[in-house]
Amino acid sequence: MMANLFSIFDPSSMLTLPLNWLAVFVGLFALPWGFWISTNRAAKFFTLVSDQLHSEFKTLVGVGGAQGHTLIFISLFLFILFNNFFGLAPYVFTASSHLAMTLALAFPLWLAFILYGWLSHTTHMLAHLVPLGTPPVLMPFMVLIETVSNVIRPGTLAVRLAANMIAGHLLLVLLGNQGPSLSSSLLSILLVTQILLLTLESAVAIIQSYVFAVLATLYSSEVV
C-alpha cells in the first residue's frame, strides 16, 4: 500500500530517460518574450518582489556581504517557489518533493560556505565552535555539538523541503481516492476540504521556499 502511495512521486521514463526531471527547467521557458523587452505588470511585480527579498537578505547577510551576494538567494527562492507551485497542478511531476533535487540545492551551497569559511576565516570558524561564555569543562562537548550541527545542515535543509511537499501531496491524494466511494452530500464536503487543502499547500509552497532561502542566507552570514 505504501509503495503504491509513494509511487505517485516517481518520475516516469521514456526510452530509459526520466524525462519528468525536465519539468524543473520549464520555468525558463514559461515567461513570455515581452517580459524582458517591455515594462508590464508582471515585470513590475517581479521587480517589487526581488527588491523586497534583496532588502531582507541583505539585512541577514550583514555588512560583510559582497555586492550582489543576495542574488543567489533570490534566484534560489524563485526557483524553489516555481517548482513547488508547478507541482500543485494535476498530473505534474513535483521535483521539489525528491531528495535528489533538494540535496542538489542544499549540499553545494553548504559545501561552498564551509570551504570559504575555513579557508578565508579560519580563526572565526574555530571561535564559532565554542559559544561565548562556555565553561571550560563543557568546551569539548560544545565543539562536538557544533560540529555535528554544521555537518547535518544540508540534510536538514533538504529533508525539510521534501517532507513538507510530500506531506501535503499525500494528504490530497488520500482524500481524493475516497471520492468514488462517497455519497453526493459527503462528496461536496470533500471538494470543499480539497480546495482548502490546496490553498494551504499554496501557502506552504511559498513558506518553504522562503525558509530554505533564509536558512541558506543565515548559513552564509556565519562565514562572511
Coordinates of N, CA and C in Angstrom, one line a residue:
M1 N 0.8 -1.2 0.0 CA 0.0 0.0 0.0 C 0.9 1.3 0.0
M2 N 1.9 1.3 0.9 CA 2.7 2.5 1.0 C 3.6 2.6 -0.3
A3 N 4.0 1.5 -0.9 CA 4.8 1.6 -2.1 C 4.0 2.2 -3.2
N4 N 2.7 1.8 -3.3 CA 1.9 2.3 -4.4 C 1.5 3.8 -4.1
L5 N 1.4 4.1 -2.8 CA 1.1 5.5 -2.4 C 2.2 6.4 -2.8
F6 N 3.5 6.1 -2.5 CA 4.6 6.9 -2.7 C 5.0 6.9 -4.2
S7 N 4.5 5.9 -4.9 CA 4.9 5.8 -6.3 C 4.4 6.9 -7.2
I8 N 3.4 7.7 -6.6 CA 2.9 8.9 -7.4 C 4.0 9.9 -7.5
F9 N 5.1 9.9 -6.7 CA 6.2 10.8 -6.8 C 7.3 10.3 -7.7
D10 N 7.2 9.1 -8.2 CA 8.3 8.6 -9.1 C 8.2 9.2 -10.4
P11 N 9.4 9.6 -11.0 CA 9.4 10.2 -12.3 C 9.2 9.1 -13.4
S12 N 8.3 9.4 -14.3 CA 8.1 8.4 -15.4 C 9.2 8.5 -16.4
S13 N 9.5 7.4 -17.1 CA 10.6 7.3 -18.0 C 10.1 7.0 -19.4
M14 N 10.9 7.5 -20.4 CA 10.6 7.2 -21.8 C 12.0 7.0 -22.4
L15 N 12.1 5.9 -23.1 CA 13.4 5.5 -23.7 C 14.5 5.5 -22.6
T16 N 14.1 4.9 -21.4 CA 15.0 4.8 -20.3 C 15.5 6.2 -19.8
L17 N 14.9 7.3 -20.2 CA 15.3 8.6 -19.7 C 14.2 9.2 -18.8
P18 N 14.5 9.6 -17.5 CA 13.5 10.2 -16.7 C 13.2 11.6 -17.1
L19 N 12.3 11.7 -18.1 CA 12.0 13.0 -18.8 C 11.3 14.0 -17.8
N20 N 10.6 13.4 -16.8 CA 9.9 14.3 -15.9 C 10.8 15.3 -15.2
W21 N 12.1 15.0 -15.1 CA 13.0 15.9 -14.4 C 13.2 17.2 -15.3
L22 N 12.8 17.1 -16.5 CA 12.9 18.3 -17.4 C 11.9 19.4 -16.9
A23 N 10.9 19.0 -16.1 CA 9.9 19.9 -15.6 C 10.6 21.0 -14.7
V24 N 11.7 20.7 -14.2 CA 12.4 21.6 -13.3 C 12.8 22.9 -14.1
F25 N 13.1 22.7 -15.4 CA 13.5 23.8 -16.2 C 12.4 24.5 -17.0
V26 N 11.2 24.1 -16.8 CA 10.1 24.7 -17.6 C 10.0 26.1 -17.3
G27 N 10.3 26.5 -16.1 CA 10.2 27.9 -15.7 C 11.0 28.9 -16.6
L28 N 12.1 28.3 -17.2 CA 12.9 29.2 -18.0 C 12.2 29.5 -19.3
F29 N 11.2 28.7 -19.7 CA 10.5 28.9 -20.9 C 9.1 29.4 -20.7
A30 N 8.7 29.6 -19.4 CA 7.3 29.9 -19.1 C 7.1 31.4 -19.3
L31 N 8.1 32.3 -19.1 CA 7.9 33.7 -19.2 C 7.8 34.1 -20.7
P32 N 6.9 35.0 -21.0 CA 6.7 35.5 -22.4 C 7.9 36.3 -22.8
W33 N 8.2 36.4 -24.0 CA 9.4 37.1 -24.5 C 9.2 38.6 -24.2
G34 N 8.0 39.1 -24.2 CA 7.9 40.5 -23.9 C 8.2 40.9 -22.4
F35 N 8.4 39.9 -21.6 CA 8.8 40.2 -20.2 C 10.1 40.9 -20.1
W36 N 11.0 40.5 -21.0 CA 12.4 41.0 -21.0 C 12.6 42.3 -21.8
I37 N 11.7 42.7 -22.6 CA 11.9 43.8 -23.5 C 10.9 44.9 -23.3
S38 N 9.9 44.8 -22.5 CA 8.9 45.8 -22.3 C 8.5 45.9 -20.8
T39 N 8.0 47.0 -20.4 CA 7.6 47.1 -19.0 C 6.1 46.8 -18.9
N40 N 5.8 45.8 -18.1 CA 4.4 45.4 -17.9 C 4.2 45.1 -16.4
R41 N 3.0 44.7 -16.1 CA 2.6 44.4 -14.7 C 3.4 43.3 -14.1
A42 N 3.6 42.2 -14.9 CA 4.4 41.1 -14.5 C 5.8 41.5 -14.1
A43 N 6.4 42.3 -15.0 CA 7.8 42.7 -14.7 C 7.9 43.6 -13.5
K44 N 6.9 44.5 -13.3 CA 6.9 45.4 -12.2 C 6.7 44.5 -10.9
F45 N 5.8 43.5 -10.9 CA 5.6 42.7 -9.7 C 6.9 41.9 -9.4
F46 N 7.5 41.4 -10.5 CA 8.8 40.6 -10.3 C 9.8 41.5 -9.7
T47 N 9.9 42.7 -10.1 CA 10.9 43.7 -9.6 C 10.6 44.0 -8.2
L48 N 9.3 44.2 -7.8 CA 8.9 44.6 -6.5 C 9.3 43.4 -5.5
V49 N 9.0 42.2 -5.9 CA 9.3 41.0 -5.1 C 10.9 40.9 -4.9
S50 N 11.6 41.1 -6.0 CA 13.1 40.9 -5.9 C 13.7 42.0 -5.0
D51 N 13.2 43.2 -5.1 CA 13.7 44.3 -4.3 C 13.4 44.0 -2.8
Q52 N 12.2 43.5 -2.5 CA 11.8 43.2 -1.1 C 12.7 42.1 -0.6
L53 N 12.9 41.0 -1.4 CA 13.8 39.9 -1.0 C 15.2 40.4 -0.8
H54 N 15.7 41.3 -1.7 CA 17.0 41.8 -1.6 C 17.3 42.6 -0.3
S55 N 16.3 43.4 0.1 CA 16.4 44.1 1.4 C 16.5 43.2 2.6
E56 N 15.6 42.1 2.6 CA 15.6 41.2 3.7 C 16.9 40.4 3.7
F57 N 17.3 39.8 2.6 CA 18.5 39.0 2.6 C 19.8 39.8 2.9
K58 N 19.8 41.1 2.5 CA 20.9 42.0 2.7 C 21.1 42.2 4.2
T59 N 19.9 42.3 4.9 CA 20.0 42.5 6.4 C 20.5 41.3 7.1
L60 N 20.1 40.1 6.6 CA 20.6 38.8 7.2 C 22.0 38.6 6.9
V61 N 22.5 38.9 5.7 CA 23.9 38.7 5.4 C 24.8 39.6 6.2
G62 N 24.4 40.9 6.4 CA 25.2 41.8 7.2 C 26.1 42.7 6.3
V63 N 26.9 43.4 7.0 CA 27.8 44.4 6.3 C 28.9 43.7 5.6
G64 N 29.2 42.4 5.9 CA 30.3 41.7 5.3 C 30.0 41.1 4.0
G65 N 28.8 41.1 3.5 CA 28.4 40.5 2.3 C 28.9 41.4 1.1
A66 N 29.3 40.7 0.0 CA 29.8 41.4 -1.2 C 28.6 41.9 -2.0
Q67 N 28.9 42.8 -2.9 CA 27.8 43.4 -3.8 C 27.3 42.2 -4.6
G68 N 26.0 42.1 -4.7 CA 25.4 41.0 -5.5 C 25.3 39.7 -4.7
H69 N 25.6 39.7 -3.4 CA 25.6 38.5 -2.7 C 24.2 37.9 -2.6
T70 N 23.2 38.8 -2.5 CA 21.8 38.3 -2.3 C 21.2 37.7 -3.6
L71 N 21.8 37.9 -4.7 CA 21.2 37.4 -6.0 C 21.0 35.9 -6.0
I72 N 22.0 35.2 -5.5 CA 21.9 33.8 -5.5 C 20.8 33.3 -4.6
F73 N 20.5 34.0 -3.5 CA 19.4 33.5 -2.6 C 18.0 33.9 -3.2
I74 N 18.0 35.1 -3.9 CA 16.8 35.4 -4.6 C 16.4 34.4 -5.7
S75 N 17.5 34.1 -6.5 CA 17.3 33.1 -7.5 C 16.9 31.7 -6.9
L76 N 17.5 31.4 -5.8 CA 17.1 30.1 -5.2 C 15.7 30.1 -4.7
F77 N 15.2 31.2 -4.1 CA 13.8 31.3 -3.7 C 12.9 31.2 -4.8
L78 N 13.1 31.9 -5.9 CA 12.2 31.9 -7.1 C 12.2 30.5 -7.7
F79 N 13.4 29.9 -7.8 CA 13.5 28.5 -8.4 C 12.7 27.5 -7.6
I80 N 12.8 27.5 -6.3 CA 12.1 26.5 -5.5 C 10.6 26.9 -5.5
L81 N 10.3 28.2 -5.5 CA 8.9 28.6 -5.5 C 8.1 28.1 -6.7
F82 N 8.8 28.3 -7.9 CA 8.2 27.8 -9.1 C 7.9 26.3 -9.1
N83 N 8.9 25.6 -8.7 CA 8.8 24.1 -8.7 C 7.7 23.7 -7.7
N84 N 7.6 24.3 -6.5 CA 6.6 24.0 -5.6 C 5.2 24.2 -6.2
F85 N 5.0 25.4 -6.8 CA 3.7 25.7 -7.4 C 3.4 24.8 -8.6
F86 N 4.4 24.6 -9.4 CA 4.2 23.7 -10.6 C 3.8 22.3 -10.2
G87 N 4.3 21.8 -9.0 CA 3.9 20.5 -8.6 C 2.4 20.4 -8.1
L88 N 1.8 21.6 -7.8 CA 0.4 21.5 -7.4 C -0.6 21.3 -8.5
A89 N -0.1 21.4 -9.7 CA -1.0 21.2 -10.9 C -1.3 19.6 -11.0
P90 N -2.4 19.2 -11.4 CA -2.7 17.8 -11.6 C -1.8 17.1 -12.6
Y91 N -1.4 15.9 -12.3 CA -0.6 15.1 -13.2 C 0.7 15.7 -13.6
V92 N 1.3 16.6 -12.7 CA 2.6 17.2 -12.9 C 3.6 16.7 -11.9
F93 N 4.7 16.4 -12.4 CA 5.8 15.9 -11.6 C 6.3 17.0 -10.6
T94 N 6.4 16.6 -9.3 CA 6.8 17.5 -8.3 C 8.3 17.3 -7.9
A95 N 9.2 18.0 -8.6 CA 10.6 17.8 -8.4 C 11.1 18.1 -7.0
S96 N 10.5 19.1 -6.4 CA 10.9 19.6 -5.0 C 10.5 18.6 -3.9
S97 N 9.8 17.5 -4.2 CA 9.4 16.5 -3.2 C 10.5 15.4 -3.2
H98 N 11.5 15.5 -4.0 CA 12.6 14.5 -4.1 C 13.9 15.0 -3.4
L99 N 14.5 14.1 -2.6 CA 15.7 14.5 -2.0 C 16.8 14.7 -3.0
A100 N 16.7 14.0 -4.2 CA 17.7 14.2 -5.3 C 17.8 15.6 -5.7
M101 N 16.7 16.4 -5.7 CA 16.7 17.8 -6.1 C 17.1 18.7 -4.9
T102 N 16.5 18.4 -3.7 CA 16.7 19.3 -2.6 C 18.1 19.2 -2.1
L103 N 18.7 18.0 -2.1 CA 20.1 17.8 -1.7 C 21.0 18.5 -2.7
A104 N 20.6 18.4 -4.0 CA 21.4 19.0 -5.0 C 21.5 20.5 -4.9
L105 N 20.5 21.1 -4.2 CA 20.5 22.5 -4.0 C 21.2 22.9 -2.6
A106 N 21.0 22.1 -1.6 CA 21.5 22.4 -0.3 C 23.0 22.0 -0.1
F107 N 23.4 20.9 -0.6 CA 24.7 20.4 -0.4 C 25.8 21.3 -1.0
P108 N 25.7 21.7 -2.3 CA 26.7 22.6 -2.9 C 26.8 23.9 -2.2
L109 N 25.7 24.5 -1.8 CA 25.7 25.8 -1.0 C 26.4 25.6 0.3
W110 N 26.1 24.6 1.0 CA 26.7 24.3 2.3 C 28.2 24.1 2.2
L111 N 28.6 23.3 1.2 CA 30.0 23.0 1.0 C 30.8 24.2 0.6
A112 N 30.2 25.1 -0.2 CA 30.9 26.3 -0.6 C 31.0 27.2 0.6
F113 N 30.0 27.3 1.4 CA 30.1 28.2 2.6 C 31.2 27.6 3.6
I114 N 31.2 26.3 3.8 CA 32.2 25.7 4.7 C 33.6 25.9 4.2
L115 N 33.8 25.6 2.9 CA 35.2 25.8 2.4 C 35.6 27.2 2.4
Y116 N 34.8 28.1 2.1 CA 35.1 29.5 2.1 C 35.4 30.0 3.5
G117 N 34.6 29.6 4.5 CA 34.8 30.0 5.8 C 36.1 29.5 6.4
W118 N 36.4 28.2 6.2 CA 37.6 27.6 6.8 C 38.9 28.1 6.1
L119 N 38.8 28.4 4.8 CA 40.0 28.8 4.1 C 40.2 30.3 4.3
S120 N 39.2 31.1 4.4 CA 39.4 32.6 4.5 C 39.3 33.1 5.9
H121 N 38.5 32.5 6.8 CA 38.3 33.0 8.1 C 38.4 31.8 9.1
T122 N 39.6 31.2 9.1 CA 39.8 30.0 10.0 C 39.6 30.3 11.4
T123 N 40.2 31.4 11.9 CA 40.1 31.8 13.3 C 38.6 32.0 13.7
H124 N 37.9 32.7 12.9 CA 36.5 32.9 13.1 C 35.7 31.6 13.2
M125 N 36.0 30.7 12.3 CA 35.3 29.4 12.3 C 35.6 28.6 13.5
L126 N 36.9 28.6 14.0 CA 37.2 27.9 15.2 C 36.5 28.5 16.4
A127 N 36.5 29.9 16.4 CA 35.8 30.5 17.6 C 34.3 30.2 17.6
H128 N 33.8 30.0 16.4 CA 32.3 29.8 16.3 C 31.9 28.4 16.9
L129 N 32.9 27.5 17.0 CA 32.6 26.2 17.6 C 32.4 26.3 19.1
V130 N 32.9 27.3 19.7 CA 32.7 27.4 21.2 C 31.9 28.7 21.4
P131 N 30.7 28.7 21.8 CA 29.9 29.9 22.1 C 30.6 30.7 23.2
L132 N 30.4 32.0 23.2 CA 31.0 32.9 24.2 C 30.4 32.6 25.6
G133 N 31.2 32.5 26.6 CA 30.8 32.2 28.0 C 30.7 30.7 28.3
T134 N 31.1 29.8 27.4 CA 31.0 28.4 27.7 C 32.0 28.0 28.8
P135 N 31.6 27.3 29.8 CA 32.6 26.8 30.8 C 33.7 25.9 30.2
P136 N 34.9 26.0 30.7 CA 36.0 25.1 30.1 C 35.7 23.7 30.1
V137 N 34.9 23.2 31.1 CA 34.6 21.8 31.2 C 33.7 21.3 30.0
L138 N 32.8 22.2 29.6 CA 31.9 21.9 28.5 C 32.4 22.2 27.1
M139 N 33.6 22.8 27.0 CA 34.1 23.2 25.7 C 34.2 22.0 24.7
P140 N 34.8 20.8 25.1 CA 34.9 19.7 24.2 C 33.5 19.2 23.7
F141 N 32.5 19.2 24.6 CA 31.2 18.8 24.2 C 30.5 19.8 23.2
M142 N 30.8 21.1 23.5 CA 30.2 22.2 22.6 C 30.8 22.1 21.2
V143 N 32.1 21.8 21.2 CA 32.8 21.6 19.8 C 32.2 20.5 19.1
L144 N 31.9 19.4 19.8 CA 31.3 18.2 19.2 C 29.9 18.5 18.7
I145 N 29.1 19.2 19.5 CA 27.7 19.5 19.2 C 27.7 20.5 18.0
E146 N 28.5 21.5 18.0 CA 28.5 22.5 16.9 C 29.0 21.8 15.6
T147 N 30.0 20.9 15.7 CA 30.4 20.2 14.5 C 29.3 19.4 13.9
V148 N 28.6 18.6 14.7 CA 27.5 17.8 14.2 C 26.4 18.6 13.6
S149 N 26.1 19.8 14.3 CA 25.1 20.6 13.8 C 25.4 21.2 12.4
N150 N 26.7 21.5 12.2 CA 27.2 22.1 10.9 C 27.1 21.0 9.9
V151 N 27.5 19.8 10.2 CA 27.5 18.7 9.2 C 26.1 18.3 8.7
I152 N 25.1 18.3 9.6 CA 23.8 17.9 9.2 C 23.0 19.0 8.6
R153 N 23.5 20.2 8.4 CA 22.7 21.3 7.9 C 22.2 21.0 6.5
P154 N 23.0 20.5 5.5 CA 22.4 20.2 4.2 C 21.3 19.2 4.3
G155 N 21.4 18.2 5.1 CA 20.4 17.2 5.2 C 19.1 17.7 5.8
T156 N 19.2 18.6 6.8 CA 18.0 19.2 7.4 C 17.3 20.1 6.4
L157 N 18.1 20.9 5.7 CA 17.5 21.7 4.6 C 16.8 20.9 3.6
A158 N 17.4 19.9 3.1 CA 16.8 19.0 2.0 C 15.6 18.3 2.5
V159 N 15.7 17.7 3.7 CA 14.6 16.9 4.2 C 13.4 17.8 4.6
R160 N 13.6 19.0 5.1 CA 12.5 19.9 5.5 C 11.7 20.2 4.3
L161 N 12.3 20.6 3.2 CA 11.6 21.0 2.0 C 10.9 19.8 1.4
A162 N 11.6 18.7 1.2 CA 11.0 17.5 0.6 C 9.8 16.9 1.4
A163 N 10.0 16.9 2.8 CA 9.0 16.3 3.6 C 7.7 17.1 3.6
N164 N 7.9 18.4 3.6 CA 6.7 19.3 3.6 C 5.9 19.2 2.3
M165 N 6.6 19.1 1.2 CA 5.9 19.0 -0.1 C 5.3 17.6 -0.2
I166 N 5.9 16.6 0.3 CA 5.4 15.2 0.2 C 4.1 15.1 1.1
A167 N 4.2 15.7 2.3 CA 3.1 15.5 3.3 C 1.8 16.1 2.7
G168 N 1.8 17.3 2.1 CA 0.6 17.9 1.6 C 0.1 17.1 0.4
H169 N 1.0 16.6 -0.5 CA 0.5 15.9 -1.7 C -0.1 14.6 -1.3
L170 N 0.5 13.9 -0.3 CA -0.1 12.6 0.1 C -1.4 12.8 0.7
L171 N -1.6 13.9 1.5 CA -3.0 14.1 2.1 C -4.0 14.4 1.0
L172 N -3.6 15.1 0.0 CA -4.6 15.4 -1.1 C -4.9 14.1 -1.9
V173 N -3.9 13.3 -2.1 CA -4.1 12.0 -2.8 C -5.0 11.1 -2.0
L174 N -4.7 11.0 -0.7 CA -5.5 10.1 0.2 C -7.0 10.5 0.2
L175 N -7.2 11.8 0.4 CA -8.6 12.3 0.4 C -9.3 12.1 -1.0
G176 N -8.5 12.4 -2.0 CA -9.1 12.3 -3.4 C -9.5 10.8 -3.7
N177 N -8.7 9.9 -3.2 CA -9.0 8.5 -3.5 C -10.3 8.0 -2.9
Q178 N -10.8 8.8 -1.9 CA -12.1 8.4 -1.2 C -13.3 8.9 -2.0
G179 N -13.1 9.7 -3.0 CA -14.2 10.3 -3.7 C -15.2 9.3 -4.3
P180 N -14.7 8.3 -5.1 CA -15.7 7.4 -5.7 C -16.6 6.6 -4.7
S181 N -16.2 6.5 -3.5 CA -16.9 5.7 -2.5 C -17.9 6.5 -1.6
L182 N -17.9 7.8 -1.9 CA -18.7 8.7 -1.0 C -20.0 9.0 -1.7
S183 N -21.0 9.4 -0.9 CA -22.3 9.9 -1.4 C -22.2 11.3 -1.9
S184 N -23.2 11.8 -2.5 CA -23.2 13.1 -3.0 C -23.0 14.2 -2.0
S185 N -23.7 14.1 -0.8 CA -23.5 15.1 0.2 C -22.1 15.1 0.8
L186 N -21.5 13.9 1.0 CA -20.1 13.9 1.5 C -19.1 14.3 0.5
L187 N -19.5 14.0 -0.8 CA -18.6 14.4 -1.9 C -18.4 15.9 -1.9
S188 N -19.5 16.7 -1.7 CA -19.4 18.1 -1.7 C -18.5 18.6 -0.6
I189 N -18.6 18.0 0.6 CA -17.7 18.3 1.7 C -16.3 18.0 1.4
L190 N -16.1 16.9 0.7 CA -14.7 16.5 0.3 C -14.1 17.5 -0.7
L191 N -14.9 18.0 -1.6 CA -14.4 19.0 -2.6 C -14.0 20.3 -1.9
V192 N -14.9 20.7 -0.9 CA -14.5 21.9 -0.1 C -13.2 21.7 0.6
T193 N -13.1 20.5 1.2 CA -11.9 20.2 2.0 C -10.7 20.2 1.1
Q194 N -10.8 19.7 -0.1 CA -9.7 19.6 -1.0 C -9.3 21.0 -1.5
I195 N -10.3 21.9 -1.7 CA -9.9 23.3 -2.1 C -9.2 24.0 -0.9
L196 N -9.7 23.8 0.3 CA -9.0 24.4 1.5 C -7.6 23.9 1.6
L197 N -7.4 22.6 1.4 CA -6.1 22.0 1.5 C -5.1 22.5 0.4
L198 N -5.7 22.7 -0.8 CA -4.9 23.2 -1.9 C -4.5 24.6 -1.6
T199 N -5.4 25.4 -1.0 CA -5.0 26.8 -0.6 C -3.9 26.7 0.5
L200 N -4.0 25.8 1.4 CA -2.9 25.6 2.4 C -1.6 25.2 1.8
E201 N -1.7 24.3 0.8 CA -0.5 23.9 0.1 C 0.2 25.0 -0.7
S202 N -0.6 25.9 -1.2 CA -0.1 27.1 -1.9 C 0.7 27.9 -0.9
A203 N 0.2 28.1 0.3 CA 0.9 28.9 1.3 C 2.1 28.1 1.8
V204 N 2.1 26.8 1.9 CA 3.3 26.0 2.3 C 4.3 26.1 1.2
A205 N 3.9 26.2 -0.1 CA 4.9 26.3 -1.2 C 5.7 27.6 -1.0
I206 N 5.0 28.7 -0.7 CA 5.7 30.0 -0.5 C 6.6 30.0 0.7
I207 N 6.0 29.5 1.8 CA 6.7 29.5 3.1 C 8.0 28.6 3.0
Q208 N 7.9 27.4 2.5 CA 9.0 26.6 2.4 C 10.1 27.1 1.5
S209 N 9.7 27.8 0.4 CA 10.7 28.4 -0.4 C 11.4 29.5 0.3
Y210 N 10.7 30.3 1.1 CA 11.3 31.4 1.8 C 12.2 30.9 3.0
V211 N 11.7 29.8 3.7 CA 12.5 29.2 4.8 C 13.8 28.7 4.2
F212 N 13.8 28.0 3.1 CA 15.0 27.4 2.5 C 16.0 28.5 2.2
A213 N 15.5 29.6 1.5 CA 16.4 30.7 1.2 C 16.9 31.4 2.4
V214 N 16.1 31.7 3.4 CA 16.5 32.4 4.6 C 17.6 31.6 5.3
L215 N 17.3 30.3 5.5 CA 18.3 29.5 6.2 C 19.7 29.4 5.5
A216 N 19.6 29.3 4.1 CA 20.8 29.4 3.4 C 21.6 30.7 3.5
T217 N 20.8 31.8 3.6 CA 21.4 33.1 3.8 C 22.0 33.2 5.2
L218 N 21.3 32.7 6.2 CA 21.9 32.7 7.6 C 23.2 31.9 7.7
Y219 N 23.2 30.7 7.0 CA 24.4 29.9 7.0 C 25.6 30.7 6.3
S220 N 25.3 31.4 5.3 CA 26.3 32.2 4.6 C 26.8 33.3 5.5
S221 N 25.9 33.9 6.3 CA 26.3 35.1 7.1 C 27.3 34.7 8.2
E222 N 27.3 33.4 8.6 CA 28.2 32.9 9.6 C 29.6 32.9 9.2
V223 N 29.8 32.8 7.9 CA 31.2 32.6 7.4 C 31.7 33.9 6.7
V224 N 30.8 34.9 6.5 CA 31.3 36.2 5.9 C 32.0 37.1 6.9

